Amino acid sequence: MSKAKGTSVIRETSKGARNLILGLFASLVAMAGIFVYLGQQAGYDRERIGYTSEQQVLSQRIAKSALAASSGEEKAFNDLAAYRSQFVATLDRLRNGNPESGLPPIVEEDPLNAELSVLEGEWKKFDAAVNTVLEGKETILFLSEAVEAIQTQMGGLIDASQSVVDALVAKKASPRLIAIASRQLMLAQRIVNNVSNVLTGTGGEEATEQFAADVEEFGTVLDGLIRGSGDIPKIKDKKVQAKLFDGSMQFKIVADYVGEILDNAEDILAVQEAAKEAAGISDAVYVASTRLRDAIAAAAAARPVKVEFAYALGALALFFLIMLGWTLKREADRR
């Protein structure tokens, strides 16, 4: 009877040890599972935050490149296209996930969807302005070439105009004729200044209109000084005429370029306005990216599964281990 009772106690003790082993194993598996889950989620958070940080930098670079491109910098167009592609790639990975890293997409039910949708809305407006700038590349690069040619030719015209004024003063021409020639010198300098404004978009449509008016007046007066007109007396001195004729040849090149600029003025202004619009919207895109980054951090903090749970399971596993040791020792003593 006593022997049977001892056997029953040993069996109960062995059963208790098995339960403790199962509890220990379950605790360790659960603890490991939590650490793996939290590590995976932390990796996803870092990747998403990395994308938003990249977007903040790209939004500023895109705005800067758009302004530079609209001012005729060819390299800026290439940079603008590259930055735009990079931004689109980061936005796509945020929305649709990244198969390479296992990053899941952000779906409508996701708490991050609201902030991501705001970012997508701001980017849509931003991208439209950027697209206008990129589509105007050919027009803007022609404008840059035209402005450079005009500035080169006008430099010669300014020198020629100064020579005409000096010659008229030396020959004691009439004050009215000297005044007309002096105004040509002033107009030439103003044309140089205004053509730079046309390239940079400074002054908008008014600058273009003033530029066109100055060029037209310069050409009219130059023609009058060479051939004579109702309001402008013809200069008869052969040396001065020769200077005026040389100037008219240079001005013809200027006039041809000016005509091309005016023909494309509407497209040029559209590109310049789009670049300014992009610069303005870039701040909204930056803010939207910042809010999405903050939302990612907040969502991570609000997850129900926390690292403390893993620590608690670790403590529970230690408890099971201690109890298992005590149980096994007691079983050994009874045997």
mmCIF file of C-alpha atoms in Angstrom:
data_model
loop_
_atom_site.group_PDB
_atom_site.id
_atom_site.type_symbol
_atom_site.label_atom_id
_atom_site.label_comp_id
_atom_site.label_asym_id
_atom_site.label_seq_id
_atom_site.Cartn_x
_atom_site.Cartn_y
_atom_site.Cartn_z
ATOM 1 C CA MET A 1 0.000 0.000 0.000
ATOM 2 C CA SER A 2 2.805 2.363 0.971
ATOM 3 C CA LYS A 3 4.660 1.550 -2.224
ATOM 4 C CA ALA A 4 1.613 2.351 -4.386
ATOM 5 C CA LYS A 5 1.130 5.650 -2.601
ATOM 6 C CA GLY A 6 4.766 6.616 -3.259
ATOM 7 C CA THR A 7 4.404 5.804 -6.915
ATOM 8 C CA SER A 8 1.320 8.047 -7.143
ATOM 9 C CA VAL A 9 3.186 10.977 -5.566
ATOM 10 C CA ILE A 10 6.076 10.565 -7.992
ATOM 11 C CA ARG A 11 3.686 10.556 -10.931
ATOM 12 C CA GLU A 12 2.009 13.728 -9.691
ATOM 13 C CA THR A 13 5.412 15.331 -9.233
ATOM 14 C CA SER A 14 6.491 14.330 -12.750
ATOM 15 C CA LYS A 15 3.256 15.735 -14.149
ATOM 16 C CA GLY A 16 3.891 19.012 -12.334
ATOM 17 C CA ALA A 17 7.400 19.146 -13.769
ATOM 18 C CA ARG A 18 6.049 18.601 -17.276
ATOM 19 C CA ASN A 19 3.572 21.449 -16.794
ATOM 20 C CA LEU A 20 6.356 23.712 -15.604
ATOM 21 C CA ILE A 21 8.462 22.763 -18.623
ATOM 22 C CA LEU A 22 5.524 23.533 -20.919
ATOM 23 C CA GLY A 23 4.979 26.865 -19.164
ATOM 24 C CA LEU A 24 8.674 27.689 -19.435
ATOM 25 C CA PHE A 25 8.716 26.815 -23.128
ATOM 26 C CA ALA A 26 5.529 28.778 -23.842
ATOM 27 C CA SER A 27 6.874 31.834 -21.989
ATOM 28 C CA LEU A 28 10.151 31.751 -23.895
ATOM 29 C CA VAL A 29 8.392 31.327 -27.256
ATOM 30 C CA ALA A 30 5.966 34.164 -26.502
ATOM 31 C CA MET A 31 8.816 36.402 -25.330
ATOM 32 C CA ALA A 32 10.812 35.680 -28.477
ATOM 33 C CA GLY A 33 7.724 36.277 -30.615
ATOM 34 C CA ILE A 34 7.163 39.687 -29.043
ATOM 35 C CA PHE A 35 10.797 40.678 -29.544
ATOM 36 C CA VAL A 36 10.652 39.578 -33.196
ATOM 37 C CA TYR A 37 7.356 41.427 -33.760
ATOM 38 C CA LEU A 38 8.553 44.612 -32.092
ATOM 39 C CA GLY A 39 11.861 44.462 -33.967
ATOM 40 C CA GLN A 40 10.029 44.049 -37.260
ATOM 41 C CA GLN A 41 7.649 46.932 -36.516
ATOM 42 C CA ALA A 42 10.550 49.140 -35.398
ATOM 43 C CA GLY A 43 12.261 48.396 -38.713
ATOM 44 C CA TYR A 44 9.124 49.389 -40.606
ATOM 45 C CA ASP A 45 8.877 52.590 -38.548
ATOM 46 C CA ARG A 46 12.503 53.474 -39.275
ATOM 47 C CA GLU A 47 11.998 52.863 -42.982
ATOM 48 C CA ARG A 48 8.870 55.016 -43.133
ATOM 49 C CA ILE A 49 10.447 57.798 -41.088
ATOM 50 C CA GLY A 50 13.453 57.606 -43.401
ATOM 51 C CA TYR A 51 11.180 58.156 -46.392
ATOM 52 C CA THR A 52 9.490 61.181 -44.790
ATOM 53 C CA SER A 53 12.868 62.684 -43.863
ATOM 54 C CA GLU A 54 14.036 62.177 -47.442
ATOM 55 C CA GLN A 55 10.864 63.855 -48.690
ATOM 56 C CA GLN A 56 11.515 66.894 -46.525
ATOM 57 C CA VAL A 57 14.931 67.335 -48.113
ATOM 58 C CA LEU A 58 13.645 66.595 -51.613
ATOM 59 C CA SER A 59 10.778 69.096 -51.355
ATOM 60 C CA GLN A 60 13.264 71.902 -50.724
ATOM 61 C CA ARG A 61 15.619 70.713 -53.462
ATOM 62 C CA ILE A 62 12.755 70.467 -55.944
ATOM 63 C CA ALA A 63 11.646 74.031 -55.190
ATOM 64 C CA LYS A 64 15.197 75.362 -55.531
ATOM 65 C CA SER A 65 15.776 73.456 -58.780
ATOM 66 C CA ALA A 66 12.449 74.624 -60.233
ATOM 67 C CA LEU A 67 13.406 78.267 -59.699
ATOM 68 C CA ALA A 68 16.889 77.695 -61.113
ATOM 69 C CA ALA A 69 15.471 75.842 -64.125
ATOM 70 C CA SER A 70 12.976 78.616 -64.873
ATOM 71 C CA SER A 71 15.948 81.016 -64.929
ATOM 72 C CA GLY A 72 17.631 79.023 -67.680
ATOM 73 C CA GLU A 73 20.020 76.674 -65.848
ATOM 74 C CA GLU A 74 20.104 73.497 -67.942
ATOM 75 C CA LYS A 75 21.543 71.337 -65.139
ATOM 76 C CA ALA A 76 18.680 72.396 -62.893
ATOM 77 C CA PHE A 77 16.194 70.711 -65.258
ATOM 78 C CA ASN A 78 18.072 67.413 -64.908
ATOM 79 C CA ASP A 79 18.254 67.796 -61.129
ATOM 80 C CA LEU A 80 14.559 68.661 -60.981
ATOM 81 C CA ALA A 81 13.571 65.530 -62.910
ATOM 82 C CA ALA A 82 15.802 63.348 -60.707
ATOM 83 C CA TYR A 83 14.495 64.794 -57.422
ATOM 84 C CA ARG A 84 10.933 64.435 -58.647
ATOM 85 C CA SER A 85 11.475 60.738 -59.458
ATOM 86 C CA GLN A 86 13.008 60.159 -56.020
ATOM 87 C CA PHE A 87 10.048 61.785 -54.289
ATOM 88 C CA VAL A 88 7.569 59.719 -56.315
ATOM 89 C CA ALA A 89 9.475 56.548 -55.350
ATOM 90 C CA THR A 90 9.337 57.335 -51.619
ATOM 91 C CA LEU A 91 5.650 58.215 -51.818
ATOM 92 C CA ASP A 92 4.911 54.976 -53.674
ATOM 93 C CA ARG A 93 6.698 52.899 -51.037
ATOM 94 C CA LEU A 94 4.825 54.627 -48.252
ATOM 95 C CA ARG A 95 1.488 53.939 -49.915
ATOM 96 C CA ASN A 96 2.094 50.542 -51.527
ATOM 97 C CA GLY A 97 4.836 49.112 -49.335
ATOM 98 C CA ASN A 98 8.281 47.779 -50.157
ATOM 99 C CA PRO A 99 8.461 44.098 -51.217
ATOM 100 C CA GLU A 100 12.232 44.034 -50.688
ATOM 101 C CA SER A 101 12.022 44.883 -46.986
ATOM 102 C CA GLY A 102 8.548 43.472 -46.388
ATOM 103 C CA LEU A 103 7.170 46.924 -45.527
ATOM 104 C CA PRO A 104 3.362 46.642 -45.693
ATOM 105 C CA PRO A 105 1.216 49.169 -47.595
ATOM 106 C CA ILE A 106 -0.741 51.878 -45.804
ATOM 107 C CA VAL A 107 -4.391 51.017 -46.461
ATOM 108 C CA GLU A 108 -7.514 53.063 -45.756
ATOM 109 C CA GLU A 109 -8.024 51.438 -42.353
ATOM 110 C CA ASP A 110 -4.483 52.264 -41.273
ATOM 111 C CA PRO A 111 -4.210 55.125 -38.723
ATOM 112 C CA LEU A 112 -1.489 56.635 -40.931
ATOM 113 C CA ASN A 113 -3.798 56.878 -43.952
ATOM 114 C CA ALA A 114 -5.197 60.316 -43.068
ATOM 115 C CA GLU A 115 -1.799 62.024 -42.907
ATOM 116 C CA LEU A 116 -0.517 60.157 -45.960
ATOM 117 C CA SER A 117 -3.592 61.255 -47.942
ATOM 118 C CA VAL A 118 -2.881 64.889 -47.015
ATOM 119 C CA LEU A 119 0.706 64.478 -48.205
ATOM 120 C CA GLU A 120 -0.485 62.927 -51.476
ATOM 121 C CA GLY A 121 -2.856 65.860 -52.017
ATOM 122 C CA GLU A 122 -0.109 68.433 -51.490
ATOM 123 C CA TRP A 123 2.243 66.465 -53.734
ATOM 124 C CA LYS A 124 -0.361 66.385 -56.511
ATOM 125 C CA LYS A 125 -0.397 70.199 -56.612
ATOM 126 C CA PHE A 126 3.375 70.360 -56.233
ATOM 127 C CA ASP A 127 3.911 67.841 -59.025
ATOM 128 C CA ALA A 128 1.605 69.742 -61.397
ATOM 129 C CA ALA A 129 3.717 72.885 -61.012
ATOM 130 C CA VAL A 130 6.949 70.906 -61.414
ATOM 131 C CA ASN A 131 5.582 69.237 -64.543
ATOM 132 C CA THR A 132 4.858 72.647 -66.098
ATOM 133 C CA VAL A 133 8.471 73.675 -65.495
ATOM 134 C CA LEU A 134 9.848 70.459 -66.991
ATOM 135 C CA GLU A 135 7.606 70.721 -70.057
ATOM 136 C CA GLY A 136 8.892 74.256 -70.652
ATOM 137 C CA LYS A 137 12.538 73.168 -70.773
ATOM 138 C CA GLU A 138 13.013 73.827 -74.504
ATOM 139 C CA THR A 139 11.393 77.261 -74.313
ATOM 140 C CA ILE A 140 13.377 78.335 -71.254
ATOM 141 C CA LEU A 141 16.701 77.131 -72.649
ATOM 142 C CA PHE A 142 16.009 79.061 -75.853
ATOM 143 C CA LEU A 143 15.224 82.115 -73.729
ATOM 144 C CA SER A 144 18.533 81.708 -71.903
ATOM 145 C CA GLU A 145 20.377 81.503 -75.222
ATOM 146 C CA ALA A 146 18.496 84.526 -76.563
ATOM 147 C CA VAL A 147 19.221 86.598 -73.465
ATOM 148 C CA GLU A 148 22.924 85.795 -73.678
ATOM 149 C CA ALA A 149 22.999 86.778 -77.362
ATOM 150 C CA ILE A 150 21.056 89.989 -76.708
ATOM 151 C CA GLN A 151 23.357 90.980 -73.855
ATOM 152 C CA THR A 152 26.387 90.371 -76.069
ATOM 153 C CA GLN A 153 25.002 92.437 -78.943
ATOM 154 C CA MET A 154 23.707 95.179 -76.669
ATOM 155 C CA GLY A 155 27.177 95.557 -75.182
ATOM 156 C CA GLY A 156 28.390 96.530 -78.650
ATOM 157 C CA LEU A 157 25.362 98.762 -79.174
ATOM 158 C CA ILE A 158 26.037 100.600 -75.925
ATOM 159 C CA ASP A 159 29.600 101.280 -77.048
ATOM 160 C CA ALA A 160 28.358 102.383 -80.476
ATOM 161 C CA SER A 161 25.722 104.649 -78.930
ATOM 162 C CA GLN A 162 28.323 106.238 -76.672
ATOM 163 C CA SER A 163 30.576 106.833 -79.691
ATOM 164 C CA VAL A 164 27.703 108.517 -81.534
ATOM 165 C CA VAL A 165 27.002 110.815 -78.578
ATOM 166 C CA ASP A 166 30.690 111.700 -78.247
ATOM 167 C CA ALA A 167 30.949 112.401 -81.990
ATOM 168 C CA LEU A 168 27.857 114.624 -81.974
ATOM 169 C CA VAL A 169 29.149 116.573 -78.985
ATOM 170 C CA ALA A 170 32.551 116.990 -80.636
ATOM 171 C CA LYS A 171 30.923 118.287 -83.824
ATOM 172 C CA LYS A 172 28.679 120.614 -81.787
ATOM 173 C CA ALA A 173 25.480 119.085 -83.133
ATOM 174 C CA SER A 174 22.142 120.503 -82.059
ATOM 175 C CA PRO A 175 21.166 119.909 -78.413
ATOM 176 C CA ARG A 176 18.025 118.089 -79.573
ATOM 177 C CA LEU A 177 20.035 115.633 -81.672
ATOM 178 C CA ILE A 178 22.471 115.035 -78.805
ATOM 179 C CA ALA A 179 19.521 114.455 -76.461
ATOM 180 C CA ILE A 180 18.015 111.891 -78.860
ATOM 181 C CA ALA A 181 21.344 110.060 -79.165
ATOM 182 C CA SER A 182 21.830 110.175 -75.383
ATOM 183 C CA ARG A 183 18.402 108.636 -74.867
ATOM 184 C CA GLN A 184 19.463 105.788 -77.154
ATOM 185 C CA LEU A 185 22.337 105.125 -74.765
ATOM 186 C CA MET A 186 19.926 105.048 -71.825
ATOM 187 C CA LEU A 187 17.530 102.747 -73.692
ATOM 188 C CA ALA A 188 20.333 100.351 -74.572
ATOM 189 C CA GLN A 189 21.299 100.019 -70.924
ATOM 190 C CA ARG A 190 17.660 99.569 -69.885
ATOM 191 C CA ILE A 191 17.199 96.849 -72.504
ATOM 192 C CA VAL A 192 20.134 94.941 -71.002
ATOM 193 C CA ASN A 193 18.634 95.258 -67.521
ATOM 194 C CA ASN A 194 15.120 94.296 -68.608
ATOM 195 C CA VAL A 195 16.184 91.270 -70.636
ATOM 196 C CA SER A 196 17.712 89.879 -67.430
ATOM 197 C CA ASN A 197 14.394 90.494 -65.685
ATOM 198 C CA VAL A 198 12.587 88.609 -68.452
ATOM 199 C CA LEU A 199 14.865 85.608 -67.888
ATOM 200 C CA THR A 200 14.454 85.554 -64.107
ATOM 201 C CA GLY A 201 10.753 86.419 -64.206
ATOM 202 C CA THR A 202 11.284 89.569 -62.148
ATOM 203 C CA GLY A 203 8.429 91.973 -62.770
ATOM 204 C CA GLY A 204 6.363 89.389 -64.647
ATOM 205 C CA GLU A 205 4.310 90.560 -67.611
ATOM 206 C CA GLU A 206 5.051 94.240 -66.961
ATOM 207 C CA ALA A 207 8.798 93.661 -67.328
ATOM 208 C CA THR A 208 8.228 91.879 -70.639
ATOM 209 C CA GLU A 209 6.034 94.707 -71.925
ATOM 210 C CA GLN A 210 8.582 97.344 -70.880
ATOM 211 C CA PHE A 211 11.351 95.332 -72.525
ATOM 212 C CA ALA A 212 9.380 95.115 -75.784
ATOM 213 C CA ALA A 213 8.571 98.843 -75.691
ATOM 214 C CA ASP A 214 12.216 99.817 -75.118
ATOM 215 C CA VAL A 215 13.425 97.610 -77.970
ATOM 216 C CA GLU A 216 10.806 99.024 -80.323
ATOM 217 C CA GLU A 217 11.679 102.610 -79.404
ATOM 218 C CA PHE A 218 15.409 101.967 -79.787
ATOM 219 C CA GLY A 219 14.878 100.492 -83.245
ATOM 220 C CA THR A 220 12.593 103.317 -84.351
ATOM 221 C CA VAL A 221 15.016 106.025 -83.228
ATOM 222 C CA LEU A 222 18.013 104.204 -84.716
ATOM 223 C CA ASP A 223 16.254 103.948 -88.057
ATOM 224 C CA GLY A 224 15.315 107.630 -87.846
ATOM 225 C CA LEU A 225 18.886 108.715 -87.158
ATOM 226 C CA ILE A 226 20.054 106.741 -90.198
ATOM 227 C CA ARG A 227 17.276 107.586 -92.654
ATOM 228 C CA GLY A 228 15.463 110.464 -91.034
ATOM 229 C CA SER A 229 11.800 110.659 -90.054
ATOM 230 C CA GLY A 230 9.216 113.269 -89.209
ATOM 231 C CA ASP A 231 10.321 113.602 -85.577
ATOM 232 C CA ILE A 232 13.933 112.492 -85.842
ATOM 233 C CA PRO A 233 16.463 114.350 -88.018
ATOM 234 C CA LYS A 234 18.845 112.307 -90.136
ATOM 235 C CA ILE A 235 22.504 112.493 -89.140
ATOM 236 C CA LYS A 236 24.438 113.461 -92.235
ATOM 237 C CA ASP A 237 27.988 113.065 -90.950
ATOM 238 C CA LYS A 238 29.468 110.035 -92.757
ATOM 239 C CA LYS A 239 31.561 108.814 -89.829
ATOM 240 C CA VAL A 240 28.616 108.956 -87.469
ATOM 241 C CA GLN A 241 26.436 107.315 -90.121
ATOM 242 C CA ALA A 242 28.946 104.474 -90.369
ATOM 243 C CA LYS A 243 28.738 103.940 -86.610
ATOM 244 C CA LEU A 244 24.939 103.979 -86.785
ATOM 245 C CA PHE A 245 24.938 101.497 -89.653
ATOM 246 C CA ASP A 246 27.172 99.093 -87.717
ATOM 247 C CA GLY A 247 24.831 99.492 -84.777
ATOM 248 C CA SER A 248 21.815 98.700 -86.953
ATOM 249 C CA MET A 249 23.412 95.407 -88.013
ATOM 250 C CA GLN A 250 23.875 94.430 -84.387
ATOM 251 C CA PHE A 251 20.380 95.564 -83.530
ATOM 252 C CA LYS A 252 18.890 93.367 -86.260
ATOM 253 C CA ILE A 253 20.204 90.312 -84.400
ATOM 254 C CA VAL A 254 18.720 91.671 -81.180
ATOM 255 C CA ALA A 255 15.360 92.334 -82.842
ATOM 256 C CA ASP A 256 15.168 88.785 -84.206
ATOM 257 C CA TYR A 257 15.749 87.298 -80.765
ATOM 258 C CA VAL A 258 13.320 89.721 -79.169
ATOM 259 C CA GLY A 259 10.648 88.671 -81.648
ATOM 260 C CA GLU A 260 11.143 85.021 -80.671
ATOM 261 C CA ILE A 261 10.972 85.915 -76.982
ATOM 262 C CA LEU A 262 7.739 87.844 -77.422
ATOM 263 C CA ASP A 263 6.217 85.015 -79.466
ATOM 264 C CA ASN A 264 6.902 82.650 -76.558
ATOM 265 C CA ALA A 265 6.220 85.174 -73.795
ATOM 266 C CA GLU A 266 3.046 83.433 -72.613
ATOM 267 C CA ASP A 267 4.784 80.062 -72.256
ATOM 268 C CA ILE A 268 7.794 81.673 -70.578
ATOM 269 C CA LEU A 269 5.614 83.416 -68.007
ATOM 270 C CA ALA A 270 3.678 80.181 -67.380
ATOM 271 C CA VAL A 271 6.893 78.324 -66.555
ATOM 272 C CA GLN A 272 8.152 81.113 -64.307
ATOM 273 C CA GLU A 273 4.827 81.306 -62.465
ATOM 274 C CA ALA A 274 4.813 77.515 -62.059
ATOM 275 C CA ALA A 275 8.314 77.654 -60.551
ATOM 276 C CA LYS A 276 7.205 80.303 -58.054
ATOM 277 C CA GLU A 277 4.103 78.246 -57.267
ATOM 278 C CA ALA A 278 6.266 75.178 -56.663
ATOM 279 C CA ALA A 279 8.442 77.172 -54.284
ATOM 280 C CA GLY A 280 5.336 78.146 -52.330
ATOM 281 C CA ILE A 281 3.806 74.656 -52.237
ATOM 282 C CA SER A 282 7.091 73.074 -51.135
ATOM 283 C CA ASP A 283 6.510 74.371 -47.609
ATOM 284 C CA ALA A 284 3.115 72.641 -47.471
ATOM 285 C CA VAL A 285 4.693 69.395 -48.697
ATOM 286 C CA TYR A 286 7.416 69.727 -46.055
ATOM 287 C CA VAL A 287 4.823 70.231 -43.317
ATOM 288 C CA ALA A 288 2.726 67.280 -44.556
ATOM 289 C CA SER A 289 5.809 65.020 -44.500
ATOM 290 C CA THR A 290 6.622 66.199 -40.984
ATOM 291 C CA ARG A 291 3.101 65.426 -39.773
ATOM 292 C CA LEU A 292 3.239 61.967 -41.325
ATOM 293 C CA ARG A 293 6.560 61.343 -39.576
ATOM 294 C CA ASP A 294 5.026 62.419 -36.260
ATOM 295 C CA ALA A 295 2.003 60.177 -36.909
ATOM 296 C CA ILE A 296 4.316 57.200 -37.509
ATOM 297 C CA ALA A 297 6.040 57.841 -34.176
ATOM 298 C CA ALA A 298 2.680 58.247 -32.400
ATOM 299 C CA ALA A 299 1.312 55.024 -33.917
ATOM 300 C CA ALA A 300 4.401 53.158 -32.716
ATOM 301 C CA ALA A 301 3.921 54.475 -29.177
ATOM 302 C CA ALA A 302 0.224 53.504 -29.227
ATOM 303 C CA ARG A 303 0.753 49.844 -30.182
ATOM 304 C CA PRO A 304 -0.851 47.492 -27.605
ATOM 305 C CA VAL A 305 2.112 45.112 -27.708
ATOM 306 C CA LYS A 306 5.044 46.666 -25.870
ATOM 307 C CA VAL A 307 8.521 45.546 -24.906
ATOM 308 C CA GLU A 308 7.455 45.437 -21.246
ATOM 309 C CA PHE A 309 5.294 42.420 -22.102
ATOM 310 C CA ALA A 310 8.396 40.567 -23.259
ATOM 311 C CA TYR A 311 10.195 41.448 -20.029
ATOM 312 C CA ALA A 312 7.207 40.178 -18.030
ATOM 313 C CA LEU A 313 7.247 36.917 -19.967
ATOM 314 C CA GLY A 314 10.963 36.662 -19.326
ATOM 315 C CA ALA A 315 10.316 37.036 -15.610
ATOM 316 C CA LEU A 316 7.581 34.403 -15.849
ATOM 317 C CA ALA A 317 9.972 32.050 -17.648
ATOM 318 C CA LEU A 318 12.502 32.586 -14.847
ATOM 319 C CA PHE A 319 9.809 31.768 -12.302
ATOM 320 C CA PHE A 320 8.933 28.558 -14.160
ATOM 321 C CA LEU A 321 12.619 27.672 -14.294
ATOM 322 C CA ILE A 322 13.051 28.164 -10.542
ATOM 323 C CA MET A 323 9.904 26.192 -9.798
ATOM 324 C CA LEU A 324 11.034 23.441 -12.142
ATOM 325 C CA GLY A 325 14.356 23.188 -10.348
ATOM 326 C CA TRP A 326 12.646 23.081 -6.962
ATOM 327 C CA THR A 327 10.160 20.463 -8.191
ATOM 328 C CA LEU A 328 12.833 18.245 -9.679
ATOM 329 C CA LYS A 329 14.885 18.464 -6.469
ATOM 330 C CA ARG A 330 11.888 17.558 -4.369
ATOM 331 C CA GLU A 331 11.125 14.641 -6.670
ATOM 332 C CA ALA A 332 14.698 13.443 -6.374
ATOM 333 C CA ASP A 333 14.562 13.663 -2.589
ATOM 334 C CA ARG A 334 11.375 11.620 -2.463
ATOM 335 C CA ARG A 335 12.882 8.927 -4.615
#
